[in-house]
Tab-separated table of C-alpha atoms in Angstrom:
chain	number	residue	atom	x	y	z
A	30	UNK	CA	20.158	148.470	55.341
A	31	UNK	CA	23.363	146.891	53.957
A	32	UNK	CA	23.920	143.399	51.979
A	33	UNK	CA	26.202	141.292	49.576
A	34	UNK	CA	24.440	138.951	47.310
A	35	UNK	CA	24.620	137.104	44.207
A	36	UNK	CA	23.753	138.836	41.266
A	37	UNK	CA	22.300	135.608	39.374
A	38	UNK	CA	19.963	134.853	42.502
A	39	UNK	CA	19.028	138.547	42.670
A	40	UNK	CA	17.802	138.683	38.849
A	41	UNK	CA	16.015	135.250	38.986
A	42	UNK	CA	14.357	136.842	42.206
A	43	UNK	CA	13.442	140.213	41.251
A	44	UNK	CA	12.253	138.584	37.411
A	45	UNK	CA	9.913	136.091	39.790
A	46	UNK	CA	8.316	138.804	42.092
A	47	UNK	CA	8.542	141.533	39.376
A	48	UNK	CA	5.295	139.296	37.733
A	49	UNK	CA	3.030	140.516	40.661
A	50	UNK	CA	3.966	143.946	40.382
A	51	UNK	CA	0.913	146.101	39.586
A	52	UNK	CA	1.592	147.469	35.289
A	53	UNK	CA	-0.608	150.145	35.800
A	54	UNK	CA	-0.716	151.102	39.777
A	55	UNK	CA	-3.141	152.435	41.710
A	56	UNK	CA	-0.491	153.936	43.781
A	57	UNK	CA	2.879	154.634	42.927
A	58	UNK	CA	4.339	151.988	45.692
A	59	UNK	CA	2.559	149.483	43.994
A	60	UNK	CA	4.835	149.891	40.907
A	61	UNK	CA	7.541	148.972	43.185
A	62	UNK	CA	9.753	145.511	44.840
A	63	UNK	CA	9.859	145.634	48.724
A	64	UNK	CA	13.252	144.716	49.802
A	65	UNK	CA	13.779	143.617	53.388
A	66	UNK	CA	16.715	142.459	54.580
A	67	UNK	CA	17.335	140.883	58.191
A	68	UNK	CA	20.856	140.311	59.566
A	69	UNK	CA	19.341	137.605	61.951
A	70	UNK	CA	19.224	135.286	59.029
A	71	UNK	CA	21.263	136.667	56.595
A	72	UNK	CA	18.519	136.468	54.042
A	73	UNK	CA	17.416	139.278	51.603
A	74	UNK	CA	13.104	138.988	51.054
A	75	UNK	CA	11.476	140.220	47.693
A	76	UNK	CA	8.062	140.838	47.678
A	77	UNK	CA	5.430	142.186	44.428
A	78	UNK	CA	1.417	142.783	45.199
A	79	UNK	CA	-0.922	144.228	43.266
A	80	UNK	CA	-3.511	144.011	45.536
A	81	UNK	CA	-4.705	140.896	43.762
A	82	UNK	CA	-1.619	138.347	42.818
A	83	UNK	CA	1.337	138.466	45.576
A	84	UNK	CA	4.674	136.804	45.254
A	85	UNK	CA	7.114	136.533	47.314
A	86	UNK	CA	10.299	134.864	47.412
A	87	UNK	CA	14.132	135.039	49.509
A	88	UNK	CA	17.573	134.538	48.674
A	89	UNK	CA	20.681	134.012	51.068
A	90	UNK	CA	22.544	137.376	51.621
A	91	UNK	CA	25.305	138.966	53.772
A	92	UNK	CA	23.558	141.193	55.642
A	93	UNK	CA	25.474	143.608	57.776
A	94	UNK	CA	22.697	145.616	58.758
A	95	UNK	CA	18.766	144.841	58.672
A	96	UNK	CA	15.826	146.882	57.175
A	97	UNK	CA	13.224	147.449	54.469
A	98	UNK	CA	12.689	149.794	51.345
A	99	UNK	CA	10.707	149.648	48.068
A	100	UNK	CA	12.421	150.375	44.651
A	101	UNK	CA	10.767	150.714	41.318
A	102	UNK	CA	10.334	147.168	40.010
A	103	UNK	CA	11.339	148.155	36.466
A	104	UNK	CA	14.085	149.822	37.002
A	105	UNK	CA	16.232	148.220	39.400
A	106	UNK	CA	15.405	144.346	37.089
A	107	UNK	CA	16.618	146.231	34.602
A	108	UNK	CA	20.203	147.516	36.569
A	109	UNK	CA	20.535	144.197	37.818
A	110	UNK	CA	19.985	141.968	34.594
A	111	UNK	CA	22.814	144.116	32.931
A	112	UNK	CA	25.478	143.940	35.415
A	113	UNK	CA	27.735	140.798	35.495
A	114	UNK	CA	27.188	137.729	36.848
A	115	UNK	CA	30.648	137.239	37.936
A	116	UNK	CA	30.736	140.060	40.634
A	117	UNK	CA	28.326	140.058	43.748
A	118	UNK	CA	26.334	142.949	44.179
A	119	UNK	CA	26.060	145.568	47.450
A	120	UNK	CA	22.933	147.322	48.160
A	121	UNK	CA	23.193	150.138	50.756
A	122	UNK	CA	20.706	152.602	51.764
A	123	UNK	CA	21.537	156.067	52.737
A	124	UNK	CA	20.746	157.529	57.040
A	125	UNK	CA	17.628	158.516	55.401
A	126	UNK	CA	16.815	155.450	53.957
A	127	UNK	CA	15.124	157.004	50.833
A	128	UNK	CA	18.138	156.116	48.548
A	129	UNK	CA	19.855	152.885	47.912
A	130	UNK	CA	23.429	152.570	46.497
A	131	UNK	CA	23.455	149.513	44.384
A	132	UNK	CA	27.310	148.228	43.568
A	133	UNK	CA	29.221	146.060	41.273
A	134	UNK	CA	32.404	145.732	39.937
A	135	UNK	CA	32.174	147.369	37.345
A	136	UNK	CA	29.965	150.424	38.722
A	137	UNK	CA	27.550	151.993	41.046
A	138	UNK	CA	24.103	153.386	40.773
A	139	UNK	CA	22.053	155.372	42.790
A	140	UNK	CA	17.748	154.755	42.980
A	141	UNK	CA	14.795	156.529	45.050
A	142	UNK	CA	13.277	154.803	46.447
A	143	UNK	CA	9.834	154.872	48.658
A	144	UNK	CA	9.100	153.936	52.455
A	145	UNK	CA	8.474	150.049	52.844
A	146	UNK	CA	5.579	151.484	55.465
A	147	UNK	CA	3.593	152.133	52.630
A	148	UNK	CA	3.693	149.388	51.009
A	149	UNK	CA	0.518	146.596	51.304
A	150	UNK	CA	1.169	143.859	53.856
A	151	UNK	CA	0.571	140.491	52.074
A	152	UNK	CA	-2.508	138.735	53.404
A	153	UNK	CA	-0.318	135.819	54.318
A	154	UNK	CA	-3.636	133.709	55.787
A	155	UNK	CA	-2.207	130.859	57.747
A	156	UNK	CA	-5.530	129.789	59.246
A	157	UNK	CA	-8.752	128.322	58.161
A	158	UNK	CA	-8.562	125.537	55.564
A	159	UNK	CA	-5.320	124.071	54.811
A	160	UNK	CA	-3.978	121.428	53.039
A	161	UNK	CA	-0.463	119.898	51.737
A	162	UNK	CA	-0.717	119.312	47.999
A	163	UNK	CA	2.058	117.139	46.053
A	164	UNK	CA	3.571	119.209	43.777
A	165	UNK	CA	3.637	117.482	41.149
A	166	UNK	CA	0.031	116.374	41.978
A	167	UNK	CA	-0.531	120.158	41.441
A	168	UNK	CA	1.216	120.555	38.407
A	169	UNK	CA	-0.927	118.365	36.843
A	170	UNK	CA	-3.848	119.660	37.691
A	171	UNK	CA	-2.715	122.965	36.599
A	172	UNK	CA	-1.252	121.803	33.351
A	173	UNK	CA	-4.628	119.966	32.156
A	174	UNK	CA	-6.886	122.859	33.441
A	175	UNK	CA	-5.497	126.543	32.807
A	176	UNK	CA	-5.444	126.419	28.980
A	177	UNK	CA	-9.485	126.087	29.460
A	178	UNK	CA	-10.186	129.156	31.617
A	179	UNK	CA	-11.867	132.078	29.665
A	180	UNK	CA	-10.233	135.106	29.055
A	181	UNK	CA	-13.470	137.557	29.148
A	182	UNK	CA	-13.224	139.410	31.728
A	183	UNK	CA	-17.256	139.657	31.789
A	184	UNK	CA	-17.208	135.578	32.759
A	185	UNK	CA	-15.324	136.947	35.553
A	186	UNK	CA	-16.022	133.105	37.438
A	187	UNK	CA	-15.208	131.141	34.366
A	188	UNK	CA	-11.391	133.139	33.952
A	189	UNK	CA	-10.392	130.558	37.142
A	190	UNK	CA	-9.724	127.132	38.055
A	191	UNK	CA	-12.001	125.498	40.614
A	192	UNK	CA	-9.904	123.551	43.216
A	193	UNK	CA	-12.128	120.928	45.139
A	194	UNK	CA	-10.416	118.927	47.905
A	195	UNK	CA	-11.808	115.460	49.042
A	196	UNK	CA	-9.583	113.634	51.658
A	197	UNK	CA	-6.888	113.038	49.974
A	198	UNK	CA	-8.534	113.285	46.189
A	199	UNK	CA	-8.269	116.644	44.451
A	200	UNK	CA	-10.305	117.735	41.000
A	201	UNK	CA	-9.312	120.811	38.823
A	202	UNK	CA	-12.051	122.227	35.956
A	203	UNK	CA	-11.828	124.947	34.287
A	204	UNK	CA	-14.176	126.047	31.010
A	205	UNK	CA	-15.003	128.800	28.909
A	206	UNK	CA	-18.303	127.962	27.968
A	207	UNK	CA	-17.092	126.060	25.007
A	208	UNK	CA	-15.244	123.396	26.316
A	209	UNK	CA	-14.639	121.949	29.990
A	210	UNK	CA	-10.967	120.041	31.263
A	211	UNK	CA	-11.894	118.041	34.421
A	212	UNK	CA	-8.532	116.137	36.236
A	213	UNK	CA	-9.026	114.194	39.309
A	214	UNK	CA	-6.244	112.942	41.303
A	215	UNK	CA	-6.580	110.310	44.353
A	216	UNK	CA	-3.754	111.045	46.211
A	217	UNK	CA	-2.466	114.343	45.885
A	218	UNK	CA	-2.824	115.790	49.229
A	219	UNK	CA	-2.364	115.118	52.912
A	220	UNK	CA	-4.993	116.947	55.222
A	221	UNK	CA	-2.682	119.467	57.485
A	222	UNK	CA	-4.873	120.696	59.757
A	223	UNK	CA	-8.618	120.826	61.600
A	224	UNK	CA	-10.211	123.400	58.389
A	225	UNK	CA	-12.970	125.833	59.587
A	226	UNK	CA	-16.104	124.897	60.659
A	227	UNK	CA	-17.750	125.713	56.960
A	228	UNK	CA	-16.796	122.861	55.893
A	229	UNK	CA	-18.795	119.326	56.199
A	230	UNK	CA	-18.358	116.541	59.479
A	231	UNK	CA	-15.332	115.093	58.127
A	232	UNK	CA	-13.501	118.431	58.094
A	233	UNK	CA	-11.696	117.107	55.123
A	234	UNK	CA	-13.927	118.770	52.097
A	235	UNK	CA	-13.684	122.107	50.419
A	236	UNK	CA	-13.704	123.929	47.117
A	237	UNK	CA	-12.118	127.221	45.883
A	238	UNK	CA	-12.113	128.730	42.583
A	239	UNK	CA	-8.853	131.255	42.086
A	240	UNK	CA	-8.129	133.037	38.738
A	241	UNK	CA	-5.905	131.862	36.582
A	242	UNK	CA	-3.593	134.415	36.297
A	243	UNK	CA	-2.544	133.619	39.834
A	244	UNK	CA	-2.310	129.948	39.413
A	245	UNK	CA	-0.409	130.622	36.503
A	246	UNK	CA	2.499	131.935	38.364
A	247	UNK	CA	2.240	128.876	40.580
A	248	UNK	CA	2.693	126.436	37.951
A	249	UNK	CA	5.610	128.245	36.535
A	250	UNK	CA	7.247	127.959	40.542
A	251	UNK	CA	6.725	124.278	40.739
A	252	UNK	CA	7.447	123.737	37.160
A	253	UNK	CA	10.914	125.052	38.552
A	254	UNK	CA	11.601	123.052	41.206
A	255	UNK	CA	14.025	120.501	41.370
A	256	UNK	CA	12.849	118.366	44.591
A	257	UNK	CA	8.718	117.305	44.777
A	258	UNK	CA	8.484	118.879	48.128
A	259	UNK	CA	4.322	119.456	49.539
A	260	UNK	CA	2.715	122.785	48.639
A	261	UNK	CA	0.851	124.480	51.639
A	262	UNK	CA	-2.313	125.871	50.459
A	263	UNK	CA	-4.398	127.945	53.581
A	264	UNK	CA	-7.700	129.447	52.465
A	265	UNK	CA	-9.508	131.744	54.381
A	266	UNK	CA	-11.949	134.974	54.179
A	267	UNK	CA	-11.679	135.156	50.173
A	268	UNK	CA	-7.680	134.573	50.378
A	269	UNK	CA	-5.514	131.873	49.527
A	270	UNK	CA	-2.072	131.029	50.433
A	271	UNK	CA	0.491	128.985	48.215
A	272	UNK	CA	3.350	128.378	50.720
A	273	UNK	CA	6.660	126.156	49.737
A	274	UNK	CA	10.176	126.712	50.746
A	275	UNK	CA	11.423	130.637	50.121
A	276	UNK	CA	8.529	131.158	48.225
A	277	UNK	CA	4.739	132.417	48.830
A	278	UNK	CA	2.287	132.837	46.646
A	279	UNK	CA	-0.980	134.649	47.376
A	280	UNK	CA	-3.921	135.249	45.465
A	281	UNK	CA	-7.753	136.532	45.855
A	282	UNK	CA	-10.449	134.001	45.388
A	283	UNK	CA	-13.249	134.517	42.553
A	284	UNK	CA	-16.879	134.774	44.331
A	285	UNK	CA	-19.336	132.534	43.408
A	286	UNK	CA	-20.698	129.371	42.804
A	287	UNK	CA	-19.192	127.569	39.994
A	288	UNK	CA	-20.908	125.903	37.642
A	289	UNK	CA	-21.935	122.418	37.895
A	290	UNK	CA	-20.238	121.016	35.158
A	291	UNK	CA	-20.151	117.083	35.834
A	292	UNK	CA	-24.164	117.448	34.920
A	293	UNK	CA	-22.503	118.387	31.643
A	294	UNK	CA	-20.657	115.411	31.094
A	295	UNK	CA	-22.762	112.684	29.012
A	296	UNK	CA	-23.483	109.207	30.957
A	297	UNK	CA	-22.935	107.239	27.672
A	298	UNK	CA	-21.982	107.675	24.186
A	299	UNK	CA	-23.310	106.006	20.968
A	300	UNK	CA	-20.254	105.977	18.979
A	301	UNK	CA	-16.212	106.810	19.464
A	302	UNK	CA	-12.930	106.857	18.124
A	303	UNK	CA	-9.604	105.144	18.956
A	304	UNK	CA	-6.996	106.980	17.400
A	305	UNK	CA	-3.321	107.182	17.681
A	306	UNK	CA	-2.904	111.202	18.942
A	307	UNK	CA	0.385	112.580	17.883
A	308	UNK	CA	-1.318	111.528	14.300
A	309	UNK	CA	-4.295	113.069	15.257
A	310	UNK	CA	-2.120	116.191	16.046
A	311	UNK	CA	-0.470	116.121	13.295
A	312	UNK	CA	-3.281	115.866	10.986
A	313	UNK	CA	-5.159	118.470	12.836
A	314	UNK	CA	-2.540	121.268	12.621
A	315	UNK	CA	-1.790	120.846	8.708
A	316	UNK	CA	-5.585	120.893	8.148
A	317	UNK	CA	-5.811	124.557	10.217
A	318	UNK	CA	-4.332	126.113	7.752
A	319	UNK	CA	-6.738	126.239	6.145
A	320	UNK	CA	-9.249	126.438	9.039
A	321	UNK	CA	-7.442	129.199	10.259
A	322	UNK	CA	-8.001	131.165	7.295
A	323	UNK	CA	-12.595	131.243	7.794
A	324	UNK	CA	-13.670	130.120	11.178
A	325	UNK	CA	-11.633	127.679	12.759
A	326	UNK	CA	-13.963	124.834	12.258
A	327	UNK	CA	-13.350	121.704	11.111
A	328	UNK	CA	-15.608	118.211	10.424
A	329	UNK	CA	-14.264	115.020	11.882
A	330	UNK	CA	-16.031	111.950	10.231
A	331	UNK	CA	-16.002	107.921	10.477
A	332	UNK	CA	-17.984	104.729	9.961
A	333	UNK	CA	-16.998	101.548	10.983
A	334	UNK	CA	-16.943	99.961	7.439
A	335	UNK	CA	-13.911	102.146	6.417
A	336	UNK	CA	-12.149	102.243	9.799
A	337	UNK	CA	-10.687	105.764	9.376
A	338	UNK	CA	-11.264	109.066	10.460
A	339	UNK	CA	-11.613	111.151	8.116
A	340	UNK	CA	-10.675	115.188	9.047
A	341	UNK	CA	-11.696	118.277	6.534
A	342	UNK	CA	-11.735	122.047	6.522
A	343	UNK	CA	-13.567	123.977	4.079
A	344	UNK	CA	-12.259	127.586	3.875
A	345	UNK	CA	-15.041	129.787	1.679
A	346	UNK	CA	-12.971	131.775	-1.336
A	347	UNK	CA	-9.704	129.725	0.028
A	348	UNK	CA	-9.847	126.175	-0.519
A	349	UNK	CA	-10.391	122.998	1.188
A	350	UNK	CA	-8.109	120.047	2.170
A	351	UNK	CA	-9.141	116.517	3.704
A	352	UNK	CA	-6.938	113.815	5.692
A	353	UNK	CA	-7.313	110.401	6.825
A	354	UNK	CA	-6.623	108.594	9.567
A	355	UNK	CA	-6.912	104.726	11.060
A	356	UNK	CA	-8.885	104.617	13.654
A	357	UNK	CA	-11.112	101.956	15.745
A	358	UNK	CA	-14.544	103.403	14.836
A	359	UNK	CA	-17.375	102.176	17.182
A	360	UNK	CA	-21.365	102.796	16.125
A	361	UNK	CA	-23.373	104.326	13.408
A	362	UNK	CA	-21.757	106.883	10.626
A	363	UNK	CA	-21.172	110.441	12.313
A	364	UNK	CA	-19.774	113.771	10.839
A	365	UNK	CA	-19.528	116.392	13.819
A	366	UNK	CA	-17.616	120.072	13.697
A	367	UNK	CA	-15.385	121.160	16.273
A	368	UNK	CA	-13.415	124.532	16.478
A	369	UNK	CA	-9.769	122.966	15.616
A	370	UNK	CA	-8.288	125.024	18.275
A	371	UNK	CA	-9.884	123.758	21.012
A	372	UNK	CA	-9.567	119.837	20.355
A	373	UNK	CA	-5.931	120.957	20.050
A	374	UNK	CA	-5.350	122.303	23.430
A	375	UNK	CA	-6.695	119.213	25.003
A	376	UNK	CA	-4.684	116.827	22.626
A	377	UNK	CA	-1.505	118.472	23.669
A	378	UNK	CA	-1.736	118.109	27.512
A	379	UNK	CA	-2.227	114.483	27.243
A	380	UNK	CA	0.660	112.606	27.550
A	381	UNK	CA	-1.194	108.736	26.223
A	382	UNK	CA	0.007	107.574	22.550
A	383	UNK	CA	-3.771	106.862	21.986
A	384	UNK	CA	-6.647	109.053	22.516
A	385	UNK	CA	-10.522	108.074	22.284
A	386	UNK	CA	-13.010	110.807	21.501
A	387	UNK	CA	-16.775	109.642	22.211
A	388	UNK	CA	-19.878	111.175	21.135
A	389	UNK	CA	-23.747	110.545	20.583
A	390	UNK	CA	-24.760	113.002	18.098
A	391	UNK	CA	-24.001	115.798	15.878
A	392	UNK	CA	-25.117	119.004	18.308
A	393	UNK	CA	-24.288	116.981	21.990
A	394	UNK	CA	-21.093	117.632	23.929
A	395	UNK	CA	-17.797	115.058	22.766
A	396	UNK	CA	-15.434	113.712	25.345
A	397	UNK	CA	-12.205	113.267	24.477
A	398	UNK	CA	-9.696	111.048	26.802
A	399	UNK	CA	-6.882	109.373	27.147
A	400	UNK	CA	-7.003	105.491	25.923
A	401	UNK	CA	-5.407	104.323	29.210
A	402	UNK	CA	-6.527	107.136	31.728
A	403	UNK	CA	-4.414	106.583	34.596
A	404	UNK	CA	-5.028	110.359	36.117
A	405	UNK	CA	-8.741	110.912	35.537
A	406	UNK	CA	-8.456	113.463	32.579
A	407	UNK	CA	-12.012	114.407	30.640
A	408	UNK	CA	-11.690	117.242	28.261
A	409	UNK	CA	-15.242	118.169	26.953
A	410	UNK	CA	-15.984	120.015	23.573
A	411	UNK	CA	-19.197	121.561	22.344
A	412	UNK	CA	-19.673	121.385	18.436
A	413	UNK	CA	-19.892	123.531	16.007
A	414	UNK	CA	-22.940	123.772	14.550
A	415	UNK	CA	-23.170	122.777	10.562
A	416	UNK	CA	-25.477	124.629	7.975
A	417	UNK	CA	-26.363	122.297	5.922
């Protein structure tokens, strides 16, 4: 194997794959980036898998000779994000092809390397259910979901995002127990082909629940991207294919059934709030401080003779602060707790000046929305509990 390429497009390449590459392998060639290089095309491939994320992307090489190696992931981003930017770079492996000769102008360096025959194909499933997603459509979804995965590895279901596809609609949801980010979208996809015979009459409806860490590293492509080209997504036999351009991403699917969490969701609500959020925000953050310092939790209060929200923390042996905000108050006087930190997270991935949270009691589930919901974004969040 022999090559020129760009050093820039070989760093932002190697830093892109190097995120599937295993941190503590089960196998030594899992610690490593397979290189393969093809003179047909002139275009240098870059593969990480850990047996549970793959990435994969290419760049546009000279290629004066074709073939395939692995080199230690760590190592060679490291080479590469040191050398210059303004000198191309030669890779070279020796007859043997155990060693590669990297080159620059201002230097060489020599790496062993392993056989790319032992390294784990990529389950690149091109069958089964498929579907083109907008990708912006999916970076939505993404964006208004992840944040409300769990991180326990015990909830091993509830550490994913469940993907259901309806004709052209598509729903994200993701919780942790404690709260629940729904986001439906009407027209994000375009059915691509006949899906496997699994699925209902229609052929057009499925659902698939795939960890976050792996969807993740999909947002972070297509939040990249400078054109809105269609995602391919092909799911099949507990694999799933992202597919766009140079790039691949493919992940395990979490087994299952996820929960049913529109049961969750409350058919009606006694009493809400209209209130402008960045103020909301604002207030919420200063009063954390203090939150931050016992449990978190703080009481959010209104009536509609005062028309204001009023926000306070009480931190035991610490202090206590209170704020107030203007606010369209509908129904009968309420003071419910929330865990600042979650009504946070789902302030800050709406995008609407005003937000409206809506509740019946003290101890039932709040919804909090955008005023004008244009997307089809709930964010649900269980109370806390107060002793009185």
């Amino acid at each position: 194997m022999k090559l020129v390429c760009s050093q820039a497009e070989l760093n932002t390449a190697l830093q892109l794959v190097s995120r599937a590459v295993a941190s503590r392998p089960t196998h030594p060639v899992l610690a490593n980036v397979l290189l393969t290089a093809d003179a047909g095309t002139d275009r240098l491939s870059l593969t990480g898998f850990d047996l549970s994320l793959g990435i994969q992307t290419a760049l546009t090489a000279s290629v004066e000779s074709s073939g395939a190696i692995t080199l230690p992931a760590r190592l060679l981003g490291e080479i590469v994000s040191r050398l210059s930017s303004d000198s191309p770079i030669t890779l070279a492996t020796d007859e043997a092809g155990e060693q590669v000769e990297l080159k620059s102008l201002s230097g060489s360096y020599q790496m062993r390397g392993m056989s790319a025959d032992d390294f784990p194909e990529l389950p690149l499933v091109e069958s089964g259910k498929a579907v083109k997603v907008n990708a912006r459509a999916l970076l939505t979804a993404l964006r208004g979901t992840l944040f409300a995965s769990s991180s326990d590895e015990a909830k091993q279901l509830l550490t994913g995002v469940h993907l259901h596809f309806d004709g052209k609609a598509m729903e994200a949801a993701a919780t942790d127990g404690h709260r629940l980010a729904v986001l439906s979208l009407a027209d994000a996809l375009d059915v691509e082909t006949t899906l496997s015979s699994d699925t209902d009459d229609e052929g057009e409806n499925f659902a698939v629940t795939l960890p976050s860490r792996s969807l993740r590293e999909v947002e972070r492509l297509i939040a990249g991207w400078r054109s809105d080209d269609q995602v391919s997504l092909f799911c099949d036999k507990g694999q799933v294919v992202f597919l766009a351009a140079d790039q691949v991403v493919t992940s395990r699917t979490l087994d299952g059934t996820y929960p049913n969490y529109r049961q969750l969701i409350p058919d009606g609500f006694a009493r809400s709030f209209d209130v402008d959020r960045r103020a909301f925000i604002s207030a919420l953050e200063r009063i954390a401080v203090l939150a931050d310092q016992h449990n978190n939790v703080v009481k959010v209060s209104g009536d509609s003779t005062s028309e204001l929200l009023q926000i306070s923390a009480d931190a035991q042996d610490v202090g206590s602060g209170s704020e107030s905000l203007s606010a369209e108050f509908t129904g009968d006087s309420v003071q419910i707790a929330f865990n600042v930190r979650y009504v946070l997270d789902g302030l800050k991935v709406m995008d609407s000046d005003r937000i409206v949270l809506r509740c019946n009691a003290p101890t039932t589930p709040a919804i909090i929305s955008p005023k004008d919901d244009d997307i089809g974004f709930t964010y649900l969040v269980m109370p806390v509990q107060i002793r009185s």
